[in-house]
Short mmCIF file of N, CA and C in Angstrom, two decimals:
data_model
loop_
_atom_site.label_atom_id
_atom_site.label_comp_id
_atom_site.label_asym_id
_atom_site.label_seq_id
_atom_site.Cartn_x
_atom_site.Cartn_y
_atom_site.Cartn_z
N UNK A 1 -2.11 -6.37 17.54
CA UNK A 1 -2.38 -6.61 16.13
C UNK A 1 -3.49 -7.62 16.00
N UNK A 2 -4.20 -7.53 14.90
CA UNK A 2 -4.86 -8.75 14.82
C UNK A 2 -5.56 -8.53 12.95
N UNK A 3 -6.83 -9.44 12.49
CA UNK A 3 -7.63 -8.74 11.32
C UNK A 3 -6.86 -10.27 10.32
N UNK A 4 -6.72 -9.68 9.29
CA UNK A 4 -6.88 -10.47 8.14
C UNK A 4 -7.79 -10.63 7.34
N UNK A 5 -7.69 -11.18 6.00
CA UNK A 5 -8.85 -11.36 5.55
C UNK A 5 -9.40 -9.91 4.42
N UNK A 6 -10.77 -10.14 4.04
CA UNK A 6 -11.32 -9.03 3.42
C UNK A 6 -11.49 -7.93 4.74
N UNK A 7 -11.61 -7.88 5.58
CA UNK A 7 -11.99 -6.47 6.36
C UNK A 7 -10.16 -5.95 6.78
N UNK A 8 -9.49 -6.22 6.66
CA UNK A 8 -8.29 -5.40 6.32
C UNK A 8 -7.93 -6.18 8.13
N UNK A 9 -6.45 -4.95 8.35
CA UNK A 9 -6.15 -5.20 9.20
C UNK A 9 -5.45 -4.38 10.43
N UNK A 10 -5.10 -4.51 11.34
CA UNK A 10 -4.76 -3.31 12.38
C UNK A 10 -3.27 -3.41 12.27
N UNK A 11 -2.59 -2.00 12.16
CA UNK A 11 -0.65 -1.89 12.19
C UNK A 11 -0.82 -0.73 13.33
N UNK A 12 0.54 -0.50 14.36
CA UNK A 12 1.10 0.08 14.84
C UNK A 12 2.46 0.17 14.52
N UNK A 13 2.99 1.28 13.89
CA UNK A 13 4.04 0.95 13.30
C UNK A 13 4.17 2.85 12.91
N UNK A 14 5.37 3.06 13.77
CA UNK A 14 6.26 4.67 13.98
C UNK A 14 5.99 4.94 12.38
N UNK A 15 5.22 6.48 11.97
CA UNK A 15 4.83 6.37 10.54
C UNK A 15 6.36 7.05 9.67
N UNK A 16 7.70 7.66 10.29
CA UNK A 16 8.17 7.15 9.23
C UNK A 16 8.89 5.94 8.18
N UNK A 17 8.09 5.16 9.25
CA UNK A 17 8.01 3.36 8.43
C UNK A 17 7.50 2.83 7.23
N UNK A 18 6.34 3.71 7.16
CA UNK A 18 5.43 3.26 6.24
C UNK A 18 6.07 3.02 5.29
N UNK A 19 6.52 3.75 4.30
CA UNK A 19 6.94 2.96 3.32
C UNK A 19 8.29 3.00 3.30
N UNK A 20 8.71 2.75 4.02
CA UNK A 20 10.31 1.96 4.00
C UNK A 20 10.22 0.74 3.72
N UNK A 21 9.11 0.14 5.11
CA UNK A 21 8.75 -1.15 5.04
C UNK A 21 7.56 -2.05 3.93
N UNK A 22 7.10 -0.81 3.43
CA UNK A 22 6.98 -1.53 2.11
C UNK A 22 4.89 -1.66 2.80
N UNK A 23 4.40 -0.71 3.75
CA UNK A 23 3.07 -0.91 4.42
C UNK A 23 2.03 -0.12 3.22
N UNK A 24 2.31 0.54 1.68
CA UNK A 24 1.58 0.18 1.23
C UNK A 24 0.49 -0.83 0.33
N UNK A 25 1.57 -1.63 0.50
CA UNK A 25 0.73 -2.98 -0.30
C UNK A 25 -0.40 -3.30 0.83
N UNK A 26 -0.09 -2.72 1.78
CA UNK A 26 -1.47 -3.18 2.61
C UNK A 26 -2.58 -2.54 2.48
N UNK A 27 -3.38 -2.81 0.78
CA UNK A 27 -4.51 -2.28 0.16
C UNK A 27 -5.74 -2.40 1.27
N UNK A 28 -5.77 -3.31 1.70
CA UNK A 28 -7.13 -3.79 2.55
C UNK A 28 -7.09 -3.49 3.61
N UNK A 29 -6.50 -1.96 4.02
CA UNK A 29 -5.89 -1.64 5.38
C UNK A 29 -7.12 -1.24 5.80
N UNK A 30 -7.76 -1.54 6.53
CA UNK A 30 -9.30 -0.75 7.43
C UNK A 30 -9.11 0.62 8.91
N UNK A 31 -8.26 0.09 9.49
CA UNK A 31 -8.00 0.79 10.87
C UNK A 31 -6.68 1.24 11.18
N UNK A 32 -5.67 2.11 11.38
CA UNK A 32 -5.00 1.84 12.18
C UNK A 32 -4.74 3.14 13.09
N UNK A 33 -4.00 2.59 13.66
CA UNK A 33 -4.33 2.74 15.65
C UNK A 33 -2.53 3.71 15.60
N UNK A 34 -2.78 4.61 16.38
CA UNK A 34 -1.79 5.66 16.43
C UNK A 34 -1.66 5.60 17.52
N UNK A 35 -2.56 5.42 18.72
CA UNK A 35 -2.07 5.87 19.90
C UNK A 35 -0.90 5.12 20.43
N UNK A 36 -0.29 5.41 21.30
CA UNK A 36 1.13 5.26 22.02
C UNK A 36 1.82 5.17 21.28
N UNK A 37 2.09 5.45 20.04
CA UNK A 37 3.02 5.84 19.24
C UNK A 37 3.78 7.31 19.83
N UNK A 38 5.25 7.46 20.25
CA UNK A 38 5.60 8.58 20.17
C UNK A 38 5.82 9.58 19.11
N UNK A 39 4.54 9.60 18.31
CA UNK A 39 4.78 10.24 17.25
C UNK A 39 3.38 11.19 17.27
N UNK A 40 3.39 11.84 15.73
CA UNK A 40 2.11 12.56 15.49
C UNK A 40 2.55 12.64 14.03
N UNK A 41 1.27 12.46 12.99
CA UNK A 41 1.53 12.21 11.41
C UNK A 41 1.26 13.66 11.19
N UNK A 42 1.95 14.09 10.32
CA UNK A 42 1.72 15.53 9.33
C UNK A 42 0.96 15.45 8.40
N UNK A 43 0.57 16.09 8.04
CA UNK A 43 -0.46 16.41 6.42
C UNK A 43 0.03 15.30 5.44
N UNK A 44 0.95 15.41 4.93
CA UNK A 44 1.88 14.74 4.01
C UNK A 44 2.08 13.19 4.32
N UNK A 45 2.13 12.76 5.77
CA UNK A 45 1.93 11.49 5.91
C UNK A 45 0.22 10.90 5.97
N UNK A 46 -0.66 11.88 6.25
CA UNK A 46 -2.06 11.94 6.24
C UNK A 46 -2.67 11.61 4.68
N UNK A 47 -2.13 12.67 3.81
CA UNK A 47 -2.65 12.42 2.17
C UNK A 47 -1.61 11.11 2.09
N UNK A 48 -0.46 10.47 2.47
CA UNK A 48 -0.14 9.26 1.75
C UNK A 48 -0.41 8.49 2.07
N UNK A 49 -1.22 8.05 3.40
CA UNK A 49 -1.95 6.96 4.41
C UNK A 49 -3.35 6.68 3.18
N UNK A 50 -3.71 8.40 2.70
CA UNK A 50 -5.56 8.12 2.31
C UNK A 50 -4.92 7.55 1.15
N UNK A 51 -3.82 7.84 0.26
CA UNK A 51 -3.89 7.49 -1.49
C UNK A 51 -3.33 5.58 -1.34
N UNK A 52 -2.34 5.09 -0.44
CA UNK A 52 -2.44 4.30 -0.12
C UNK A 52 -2.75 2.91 0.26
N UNK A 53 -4.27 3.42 0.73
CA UNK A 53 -4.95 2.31 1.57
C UNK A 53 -6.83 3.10 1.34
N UNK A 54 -6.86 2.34 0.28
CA UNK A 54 -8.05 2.90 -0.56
C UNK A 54 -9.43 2.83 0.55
N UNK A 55 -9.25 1.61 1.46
CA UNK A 55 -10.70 1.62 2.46
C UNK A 55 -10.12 1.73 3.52
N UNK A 56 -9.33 2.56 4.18
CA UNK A 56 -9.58 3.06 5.55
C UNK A 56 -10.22 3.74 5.84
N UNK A 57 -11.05 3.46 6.86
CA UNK A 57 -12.23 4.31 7.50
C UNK A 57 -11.91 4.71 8.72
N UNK A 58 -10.69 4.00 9.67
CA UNK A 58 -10.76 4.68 11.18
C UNK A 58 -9.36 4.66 11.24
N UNK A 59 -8.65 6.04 11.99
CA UNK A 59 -7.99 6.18 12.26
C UNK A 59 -7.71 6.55 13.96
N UNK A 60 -7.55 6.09 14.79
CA UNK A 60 -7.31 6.39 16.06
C UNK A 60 -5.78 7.13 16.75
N UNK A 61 -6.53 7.84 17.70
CA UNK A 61 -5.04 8.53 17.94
C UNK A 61 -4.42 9.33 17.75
N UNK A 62 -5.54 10.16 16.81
CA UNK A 62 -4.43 11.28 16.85
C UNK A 62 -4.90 12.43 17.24
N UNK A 63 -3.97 13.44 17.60
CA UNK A 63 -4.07 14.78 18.45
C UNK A 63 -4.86 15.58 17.94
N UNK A 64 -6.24 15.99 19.58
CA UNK A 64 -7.29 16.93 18.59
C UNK A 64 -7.33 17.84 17.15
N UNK A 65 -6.25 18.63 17.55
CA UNK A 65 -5.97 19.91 17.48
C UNK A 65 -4.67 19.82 16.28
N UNK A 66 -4.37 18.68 15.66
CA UNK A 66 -3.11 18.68 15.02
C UNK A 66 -3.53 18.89 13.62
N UNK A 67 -2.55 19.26 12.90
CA UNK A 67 -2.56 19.82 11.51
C UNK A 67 -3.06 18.94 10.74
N UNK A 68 -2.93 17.51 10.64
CA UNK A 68 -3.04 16.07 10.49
C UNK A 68 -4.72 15.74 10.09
N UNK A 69 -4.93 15.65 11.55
CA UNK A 69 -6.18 15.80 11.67
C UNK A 69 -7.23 16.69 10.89
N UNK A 70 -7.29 17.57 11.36
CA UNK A 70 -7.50 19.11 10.78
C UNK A 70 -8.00 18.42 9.24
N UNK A 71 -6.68 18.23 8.70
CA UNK A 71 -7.18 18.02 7.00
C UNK A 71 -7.91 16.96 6.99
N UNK A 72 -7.59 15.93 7.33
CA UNK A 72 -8.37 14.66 7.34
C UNK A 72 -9.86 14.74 7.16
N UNK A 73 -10.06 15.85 8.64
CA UNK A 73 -11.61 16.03 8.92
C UNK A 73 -12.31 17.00 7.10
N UNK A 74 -11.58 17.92 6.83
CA UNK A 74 -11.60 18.39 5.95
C UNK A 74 -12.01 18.08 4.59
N UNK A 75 -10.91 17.41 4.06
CA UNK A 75 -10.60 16.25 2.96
C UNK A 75 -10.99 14.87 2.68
N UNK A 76 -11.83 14.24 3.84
CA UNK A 76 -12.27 12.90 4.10
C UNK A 76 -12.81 13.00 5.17
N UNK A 77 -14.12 13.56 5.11
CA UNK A 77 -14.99 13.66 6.33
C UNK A 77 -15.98 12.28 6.50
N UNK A 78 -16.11 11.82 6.10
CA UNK A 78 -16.41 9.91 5.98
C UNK A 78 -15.26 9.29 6.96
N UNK A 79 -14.26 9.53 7.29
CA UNK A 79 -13.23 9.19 7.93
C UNK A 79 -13.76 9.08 9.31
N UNK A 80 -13.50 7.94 10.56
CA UNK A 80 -13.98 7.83 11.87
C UNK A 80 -12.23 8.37 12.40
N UNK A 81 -12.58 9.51 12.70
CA UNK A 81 -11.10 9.53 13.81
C UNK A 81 -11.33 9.95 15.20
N UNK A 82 -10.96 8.98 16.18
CA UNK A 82 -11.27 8.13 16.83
C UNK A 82 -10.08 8.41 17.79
N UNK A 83 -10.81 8.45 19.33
CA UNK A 83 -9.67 8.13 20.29
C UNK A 83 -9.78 6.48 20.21
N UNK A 84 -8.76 6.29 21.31
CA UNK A 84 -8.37 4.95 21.31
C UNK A 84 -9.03 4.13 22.14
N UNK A 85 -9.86 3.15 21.27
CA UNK A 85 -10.74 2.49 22.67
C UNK A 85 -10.47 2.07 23.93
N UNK A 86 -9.52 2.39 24.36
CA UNK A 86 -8.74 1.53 25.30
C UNK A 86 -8.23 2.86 26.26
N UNK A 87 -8.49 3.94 25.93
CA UNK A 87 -7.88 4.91 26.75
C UNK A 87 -9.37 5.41 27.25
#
């Protein structure tokens, strides 16, 4: 984890968390990082990540080829999705 501030900040956090835990108030969200998550986000968690978190620009991590993705690239092609720098 790290960030703060105006440039938002980095979460790893299993996405059906998000809003349980209450991760849309995190307006100033810039990045977050999917990989080693045992998961993969669906469409439906994809459109509620973008309505959300008004300036995210990078999303890392997720599977070429997944449905997820797919729209993202689609629907928000300004979007950086991104393997994981670290892999």
């Amino acid at each position: 984890m790290g960030g703060g501030g105006e440039r938002g900040c980095r979460i790893a956090v299993p996405l059906p968390l998000f809003s349980d835990i209450g991760l849309g108030a995190l307006k100033n969200l810039r990045e977050s990082n999917l990989y080693g998550l045992n998961t993969e986000i669906d469409v439906e968690e994809a459109e509620w990540m973008m309505r959300a978190w008004p300036f995210l620009d990078t999303i890392c991590g997720l599977l070429e080829f997944s449905p997820a993705r797919i729209w993202l690239e689609k629907n928000h092609p300004q979007l950086a999705l991104n393997r994981c720098p670290f892999v």
